[in-house]
Short mmCIF file of C-alpha atoms and ligand atoms in Angstrom, two decimals:
data_model
loop_
_atom_site.label_atom_id
_atom_site.label_comp_id
_atom_site.label_asym_id
_atom_site.label_seq_id
_atom_site.Cartn_x
_atom_site.Cartn_y
_atom_site.Cartn_z
CA MET A 1 17.43 -25.58 50.12
CA ARG A 2 17.73 -27.15 46.68
CA GLY A 3 19.99 -25.55 44.11
CA TRP A 4 17.17 -24.70 41.74
CA ALA A 5 15.27 -23.00 44.54
CA VAL A 6 18.29 -20.86 45.42
CA ALA A 7 18.64 -19.98 41.74
CA ALA A 8 14.96 -19.05 41.57
CA LEU A 9 15.27 -16.97 44.72
CA ASP A 10 18.30 -15.23 43.28
CA LEU A 11 16.14 -14.18 40.33
CA VAL A 12 13.59 -12.59 42.66
CA PHE A 13 16.13 -11.20 45.09
CA PRO A 14 19.37 -10.71 43.18
CA ALA A 15 21.95 -12.41 45.36
CA CYS A 16 22.83 -9.37 47.36
CA CYS A 17 21.98 -8.71 50.97
CA PRO A 18 18.87 -6.56 51.59
CA VAL A 19 20.58 -5.10 54.67
CA CYS A 20 24.05 -4.11 53.41
CA ALA A 21 23.79 -4.71 49.63
CA ALA A 22 26.93 -6.86 49.62
CA THR A 23 26.87 -10.06 47.60
CA LEU A 24 25.86 -12.94 49.82
CA GLY A 25 29.09 -14.95 49.76
CA ALA A 26 30.38 -17.29 52.45
CA GLY A 27 28.25 -17.97 55.51
CA ARG A 28 25.15 -16.57 53.79
CA ARG A 29 21.78 -17.17 55.43
CA ASP A 30 19.67 -16.24 52.44
CA PRO A 31 18.74 -13.54 51.90
CA LEU A 32 21.11 -12.26 54.63
CA CYS A 33 24.82 -12.18 53.82
CA GLY A 34 27.35 -13.94 56.03
CA ALA A 35 28.72 -10.67 57.41
CA CYS A 36 25.30 -9.44 58.55
CA TRP A 37 24.45 -12.85 60.03
CA ASP A 38 27.74 -12.89 61.95
CA GLY A 39 27.27 -9.24 62.98
CA ILE A 40 24.05 -9.94 64.89
CA VAL A 41 24.58 -9.49 68.64
CA ARG A 42 23.05 -12.64 70.16
CA ILE A 43 21.53 -12.60 73.64
CA ASP A 44 23.11 -15.37 75.68
CA PRO A 45 22.89 -16.28 79.38
CA PRO A 46 23.19 -15.10 82.07
CA LEU A 47 19.82 -13.43 81.78
CA CYS A 48 16.68 -12.71 83.79
CA ALA A 49 14.72 -15.96 84.11
CA ARG A 50 11.47 -14.03 83.73
CA CYS A 51 11.90 -11.38 81.03
CA GLY A 52 15.13 -12.57 79.39
CA LEU A 53 16.96 -9.31 80.02
CA PRO A 54 20.67 -10.10 79.62
CA PHE A 55 22.59 -9.25 82.77
CA PHE A 56 25.44 -7.70 80.80
CA VAL A 57 23.17 -4.65 80.59
CA PHE A 58 23.79 -4.16 84.28
CA ALA A 59 27.49 -4.80 83.91
CA ASP A 60 27.71 -2.07 81.26
CA SER A 61 25.97 0.43 83.52
CA ARG A 62 28.15 -0.32 86.52
CA SER A 63 31.51 1.07 85.59
CA ASP A 64 32.34 1.51 89.28
CA SER A 65 31.93 -2.18 90.00
CA ASP A 66 34.24 -5.09 89.52
CA GLU A 67 31.48 -7.65 90.03
CA ARG A 68 30.81 -10.07 87.24
CA PRO A 69 27.64 -9.54 85.25
CA GLY A 70 24.58 -11.51 86.17
CA PHE A 71 25.74 -13.03 89.40
CA PRO A 72 24.66 -12.19 92.92
CA GLY A 73 25.31 -8.50 93.27
CA ALA A 74 23.75 -7.51 89.96
CA PRO A 75 20.87 -5.15 90.76
CA GLY A 76 17.80 -7.15 91.61
CA ALA A 77 19.52 -10.50 91.21
CA SER A 78 17.85 -12.79 93.69
CA GLY A 79 18.95 -15.96 95.40
CA SER A 80 21.95 -18.12 94.75
CA GLY A 81 21.59 -21.19 92.62
CA ALA A 82 17.90 -20.37 92.02
CA ALA A 83 16.73 -18.81 88.77
CA GLN A 84 17.59 -15.13 88.89
CA THR A 85 15.30 -12.29 87.98
CA CYS A 86 16.16 -8.70 87.19
CA GLY A 87 15.18 -5.78 89.43
CA PRO A 88 12.16 -4.64 87.40
CA CYS A 89 10.73 -8.21 87.30
CA ALA A 90 11.30 -8.65 91.03
CA ALA A 91 9.48 -5.36 91.71
CA ALA A 92 6.60 -5.84 89.25
CA PRO A 93 6.51 -9.18 87.40
CA PRO A 94 5.24 -8.92 83.81
CA ALA A 95 1.94 -10.57 82.81
CA PHE A 96 3.81 -13.13 80.69
CA ASP A 97 5.58 -16.01 82.40
CA TRP A 98 8.81 -15.73 80.48
CA ALA A 99 10.32 -13.97 77.47
CA ARG A 100 13.36 -14.66 75.33
CA ALA A 101 14.77 -12.69 72.40
CA ALA A 102 17.35 -13.99 69.96
CA GLY A 103 19.41 -10.82 69.66
CA LEU A 104 19.74 -7.13 70.38
CA TYR A 105 17.68 -4.72 68.31
CA ALA A 106 20.78 -3.05 66.90
CA GLY A 107 23.06 -3.17 63.87
CA PRO A 108 22.24 -5.72 61.16
CA LEU A 109 19.41 -7.32 63.20
CA ARG A 110 17.57 -4.00 63.55
CA ASP A 111 18.08 -3.32 59.84
CA ALA A 112 16.87 -6.81 58.91
CA VAL A 113 13.71 -6.49 61.06
CA GLN A 114 12.96 -3.09 59.53
CA ARG A 115 13.48 -4.39 55.97
CA LEU A 116 11.21 -7.34 56.73
CA LYS A 117 8.51 -5.02 58.07
CA PHE A 118 8.67 -1.89 56.00
CA GLY A 119 10.75 -2.92 52.99
CA ARG A 120 8.49 -5.74 51.84
CA ARG A 121 11.16 -8.38 52.24
CA PRO A 122 9.18 -11.32 53.63
CA ALA A 123 12.04 -13.68 52.69
CA LEU A 124 13.93 -12.24 55.68
CA ALA A 125 11.50 -14.07 57.99
CA ARG A 126 13.39 -17.29 57.26
CA PRO A 127 16.85 -16.39 58.62
CA LEU A 128 15.27 -14.41 61.47
CA ALA A 129 13.22 -17.45 62.49
CA ALA A 130 16.37 -19.58 62.22
CA LEU A 131 18.04 -17.17 64.64
CA VAL A 132 15.13 -17.55 67.08
CA LEU A 133 15.40 -21.34 66.83
CA GLU A 134 19.15 -21.31 67.42
CA GLN A 135 18.99 -18.97 70.39
CA CYS A 136 15.65 -19.67 72.06
CA ALA A 137 14.32 -23.15 71.19
CA ALA A 138 15.41 -24.46 74.60
CA ALA A 139 13.06 -22.01 76.35
CA MET A 140 9.98 -23.57 74.70
CA PRO A 141 7.92 -25.83 76.99
CA ALA A 142 7.20 -29.25 75.44
CA GLY A 143 3.81 -29.28 73.77
CA ALA A 144 3.56 -25.48 73.58
CA VAL A 145 1.34 -23.82 70.99
CA LEU A 146 2.67 -20.83 69.04
CA VAL A 147 0.51 -17.75 68.54
CA SER A 148 1.74 -14.75 66.55
CA ILE A 149 0.82 -11.34 67.92
CA PRO A 150 -1.83 -9.96 65.56
CA LEU A 151 -1.51 -6.61 63.83
CA ALA A 152 -4.45 -4.26 63.74
CA ARG A 153 -6.47 -5.15 60.64
CA GLU A 154 -5.81 -1.83 58.85
CA ARG A 155 -2.07 -2.11 59.57
CA GLU A 156 -1.94 -5.61 58.10
CA ARG A 157 -3.96 -4.50 55.10
CA GLU A 158 -1.60 -1.63 54.27
CA ARG A 159 1.51 -3.77 54.86
CA GLY A 160 0.11 -6.79 53.06
CA PHE A 161 1.38 -9.24 55.68
CA ASN A 162 2.06 -9.63 59.39
CA GLN A 163 5.80 -9.99 59.98
CA ALA A 164 5.22 -11.75 63.33
CA ALA A 165 3.01 -14.35 61.63
CA LEU A 166 5.67 -14.99 58.98
CA VAL A 167 8.36 -15.54 61.61
CA ALA A 168 5.98 -17.71 63.67
CA GLU A 169 5.25 -19.95 60.67
CA HIS A 170 8.95 -20.64 60.16
CA VAL A 171 9.58 -21.16 63.89
CA ALA A 172 6.62 -23.55 64.15
CA ARG A 173 7.87 -25.53 61.17
CA GLY A 174 11.38 -25.68 62.63
CA LEU A 175 10.13 -26.92 65.99
CA GLY A 176 7.36 -29.13 64.65
CA ALA A 177 5.08 -27.17 67.01
CA PRO A 178 1.44 -26.27 66.38
CA LEU A 179 0.57 -22.71 65.37
CA SER A 180 -2.81 -21.24 66.34
CA PRO A 181 -2.93 -17.65 65.10
CA ARG A 182 -6.69 -17.47 65.72
CA TRP A 183 -6.28 -17.77 69.47
CA LEU A 184 -5.70 -14.01 69.61
CA ALA A 185 -7.69 -11.29 67.89
CA ARG A 186 -7.12 -7.56 67.83
CA PRO A 187 -10.57 -6.16 67.21
CA ARG A 188 -9.73 -2.49 67.63
CA ALA A 189 -6.98 -0.36 66.16
CA THR A 190 -4.48 1.31 68.50
CA ALA A 191 -2.13 4.23 67.91
CA PRO A 192 1.44 3.27 66.93
CA GLN A 193 3.55 2.60 70.03
CA THR A 194 6.75 4.09 68.65
CA GLU A 195 6.49 7.56 70.17
CA LEU A 196 5.08 6.47 73.53
CA ASP A 197 6.79 5.85 76.85
CA ALA A 198 6.23 2.63 78.81
CA ALA A 199 3.16 3.79 80.77
CA ALA A 200 1.54 5.28 77.68
CA ARG A 201 2.22 2.06 75.75
CA ARG A 202 0.44 0.02 78.40
CA ALA A 203 -2.56 2.38 78.35
CA ASN A 204 -2.61 2.38 74.53
CA VAL A 205 -2.92 -1.41 74.18
CA ARG A 206 -5.10 -2.02 77.25
CA GLY A 207 -8.03 -4.25 76.25
CA ALA A 208 -6.85 -4.36 72.62
CA PHE A 209 -6.67 -8.17 72.45
CA VAL A 210 -9.26 -10.89 72.83
CA ALA A 211 -8.22 -14.50 73.42
CA SER A 212 -10.09 -17.63 72.38
CA THR A 213 -11.25 -20.06 75.06
CA ALA A 214 -9.52 -22.73 72.94
CA ALA A 215 -6.31 -21.59 74.70
CA ALA A 216 -7.58 -22.80 78.10
CA GLY A 217 -5.06 -25.14 79.70
CA ALA A 218 -2.43 -24.60 76.98
CA ASP A 219 1.17 -23.49 77.25
CA VAL A 220 1.12 -20.61 74.78
CA VAL A 221 4.18 -19.03 73.22
CA LEU A 222 3.61 -15.61 71.69
CA VAL A 223 5.79 -14.75 68.70
CA ASP A 224 6.64 -11.20 67.69
CA ASP A 225 9.42 -9.40 65.87
CA VAL A 226 10.59 -6.99 68.57
CA LEU A 227 10.16 -6.74 72.34
CA THR A 228 10.39 -3.12 73.47
CA THR A 229 8.70 -2.42 76.82
CA GLY A 230 6.73 -5.67 76.72
CA ALA A 231 3.42 -3.73 76.91
CA THR A 232 1.86 -5.45 73.87
CA ALA A 233 3.08 -8.93 74.85
CA GLY A 234 1.89 -8.30 78.42
CA GLU A 235 -1.57 -7.34 77.23
CA CYS A 236 -1.76 -10.49 75.05
CA ALA A 237 -0.64 -12.57 78.03
CA ARG A 238 -3.35 -11.01 80.22
CA ALA A 239 -6.01 -11.91 77.63
CA LEU A 240 -4.71 -15.49 77.35
CA HIS A 241 -4.46 -15.97 81.11
CA ALA A 242 -8.02 -14.63 81.43
CA VAL A 243 -9.31 -17.54 79.32
CA GLY A 244 -7.27 -20.03 81.35
CA ALA A 245 -4.00 -20.51 79.44
CA ARG A 246 -1.64 -22.46 81.72
CA SER A 247 1.42 -20.40 80.79
CA VAL A 248 2.25 -17.64 78.34
CA GLY A 249 5.79 -17.14 77.08
CA VAL A 250 7.13 -14.67 74.55
CA LEU A 251 9.64 -15.33 71.77
CA THR A 252 10.94 -12.40 69.76
CA VAL A 253 13.57 -11.97 67.10
CA ALA A 254 15.03 -8.90 68.78
CA ARG A 255 14.90 -6.95 71.99
CA VAL A 256 15.32 -3.22 72.50
CA LEU A 257 17.59 -2.34 75.42
ZN1 ZN B 1 24.61 -8.00 54.63
ZN1 ZN B 2 13.41 -9.44 84.13
#
């Protein structure tokens, strides 16, 4: 970014980090400071080829095992040499074809996503999209079309913006990929998912999305801020597959474990 633009941004957001309030300093990824950027726990392979679950989750929960994370022997890991899937995906594959998240929904990344969403800090979409590009660009099929997951209309009206759409705009620009936010609509409001368990989340969003037939034959990549149980992304994927999308992937900034 040009010097004058940074100076202008510093006027709007005094050059201190919206997450930790420190001055931005070395390694800054405006408006995130270098320390918060470095403190983000990235999700790296090995991970489930389907849902992107990092296999170190299994390693952490297997204190009685000396097996290495993510390799044959991890629960649900299938095949040798072939792409591996986690136990839950092997038992009941999600409606989306693949999902990748840039980092864990914890620490500075959780704080940054919450500030973006609830703290009216849309400028945070830029470093969060950069994180997605750094960590997940390789997962994108060539020629894919990005679609941000829509908010319910009332939710977007009270927030003033859709954080997923902001991130998607930056990711699309970074990749030079097309963005088609109108391929998905959310005609009816649903209760907030926060307090619900996985089954209740699926029931809550069932039928909430309508896909455009313009998505027929396309490789669609859904963009959202956080993947929790995957219920919302799964419902979007179902709607897109129903109109004939060739594949539906999911890119998120963060993933809840
Ligand atoms: Zn910071
Ligand atoms: Zn999986």
